[in-house]
């Protein structure tokens, strides 16, 4: 299985267009050792020819342009992207669908909650009906069904499992205040030929026994790296929201909950990688003590263009 990180940043990317915080300004002016990052999306493939997009970022144009693997191959108009799987209905994960409107009808795999948000409060899919159109593949994660195995047409050797996880529906969703099964999913992707498994969860609010069980079988974890600590945005004067209010488990825990670093260390995954890094997170600074701590634990920080082969 080949994994291509198209965007490793959280909503807003890094540096964020309107942000003058130490990190964004430092990256822009060159005083900080840190790479710019576009907004969250990855692509997976079993043969390196056809790709499934996991989330479609607002930065999709730049992301597709800068990765030759995703350029058109044969014929006048063409794309190696055969389908899109959505983890949620957040702006940074779905807006890129609009950037695919010049292509063929888009095969979209998502839960009922996500299809609902994207045809009502944030009607991206309704809009696309006037362009390329979309074909819906319903992932039956809803009600009492908390996981669903599925395949993506054309990717016979990859077995996907959508897993309901704790998270937040977008601010515009009717479910924002009361989480509903299917608002947020993680994906376990298994390459049946190679036997390799990826656990992908760019937005994960909490890790309990249920989540740990799914993470345990993975060779590679590619998980929520949004915040280092719970009150990071407040502390930097950037926002009044905490990590929990936004549906993200910080890397360092507190009395209330275990942090993502300890979660990762409790698994046997060969590769432990953080993704969806917010511009406020000190791990973006490659010279930071926080980054050194991750290094010492063998935890990697995803970057745009990172390739992982499992
Ligand atoms: C989030 O995951 O909380 C988002 O990155 C927020 C956003 O897109 O603005
Ligand atoms: Mn996000
Ligand atoms: Zn900033």
Tab-separated table of N, CA, C and O and ligand atoms in Angstrom, residues 9-11 40 88 90 92-93 202 226 248 276, ligand 2:
chain	number	residue	atom	x	y	z
A	9	UNK	N	-1.498	19.808	7.229
A	9	UNK	CA	-1.919	20.851	8.157
A	9	UNK	C	-3.388	20.717	8.523
A	9	UNK	O	-4.156	20.028	7.844
A	10	UNK	N	-3.791	21.401	9.603
A	10	UNK	CA	-5.205	21.455	9.980
A	10	UNK	C	-5.877	22.580	9.186
A	10	UNK	O	-5.254	23.176	8.305
A	11	UNK	N	-7.144	22.855	9.509
A	11	UNK	CA	-7.863	23.943	8.848
A	11	UNK	C	-7.048	25.228	8.925
A	11	UNK	O	-6.501	25.554	9.970
A	40	UNK	N	-5.333	19.301	5.380
A	40	UNK	CA	-5.479	17.857	5.537
A	40	UNK	C	-6.109	17.020	4.411
A	40	UNK	O	-7.308	17.128	4.137
A	88	UNK	N	-15.481	13.160	7.556
A	88	UNK	CA	-16.480	14.014	8.210
A	88	UNK	C	-16.921	15.049	7.183
A	88	UNK	O	-16.542	14.957	6.009
A	90	UNK	N	-16.369	18.441	7.555
A	90	UNK	CA	-15.686	19.698	7.866
A	90	UNK	C	-15.168	20.380	6.592
A	90	UNK	O	-14.741	19.704	5.648
A	92	UNK	N	-12.382	21.814	5.869
A	92	UNK	CA	-11.036	21.452	5.398
A	92	UNK	C	-10.974	20.037	4.816
A	92	UNK	O	-9.968	19.656	4.231
A	93	UNK	N	-12.050	19.253	4.961
A	93	UNK	CA	-12.037	17.882	4.443
A	93	UNK	C	-12.929	17.650	3.228
A	93	UNK	O	-12.871	16.589	2.609
A	202	UNK	N	-7.582	11.699	11.110
A	202	UNK	CA	-7.054	13.052	11.267
A	202	UNK	C	-7.813	13.890	12.296
A	202	UNK	O	-7.320	14.922	12.729
A	226	UNK	N	-3.404	17.684	15.768
A	226	UNK	CA	-3.804	19.095	15.747
A	226	UNK	C	-3.104	19.931	16.820
A	226	UNK	O	-2.453	20.925	16.513
A	248	UNK	N	-10.531	17.429	19.211
A	248	UNK	CA	-9.178	16.906	18.980
A	248	UNK	C	-8.509	16.507	20.295
A	248	UNK	O	-8.544	17.262	21.267
A	276	UNK	N	-2.570	16.468	10.337
A	276	UNK	CA	-3.576	17.484	10.653
A	276	UNK	C	-3.031	18.351	11.800
A	276	UNK	O	-3.619	18.495	12.858
B	2	LIG	MN1	-9.799	19.975	10.459
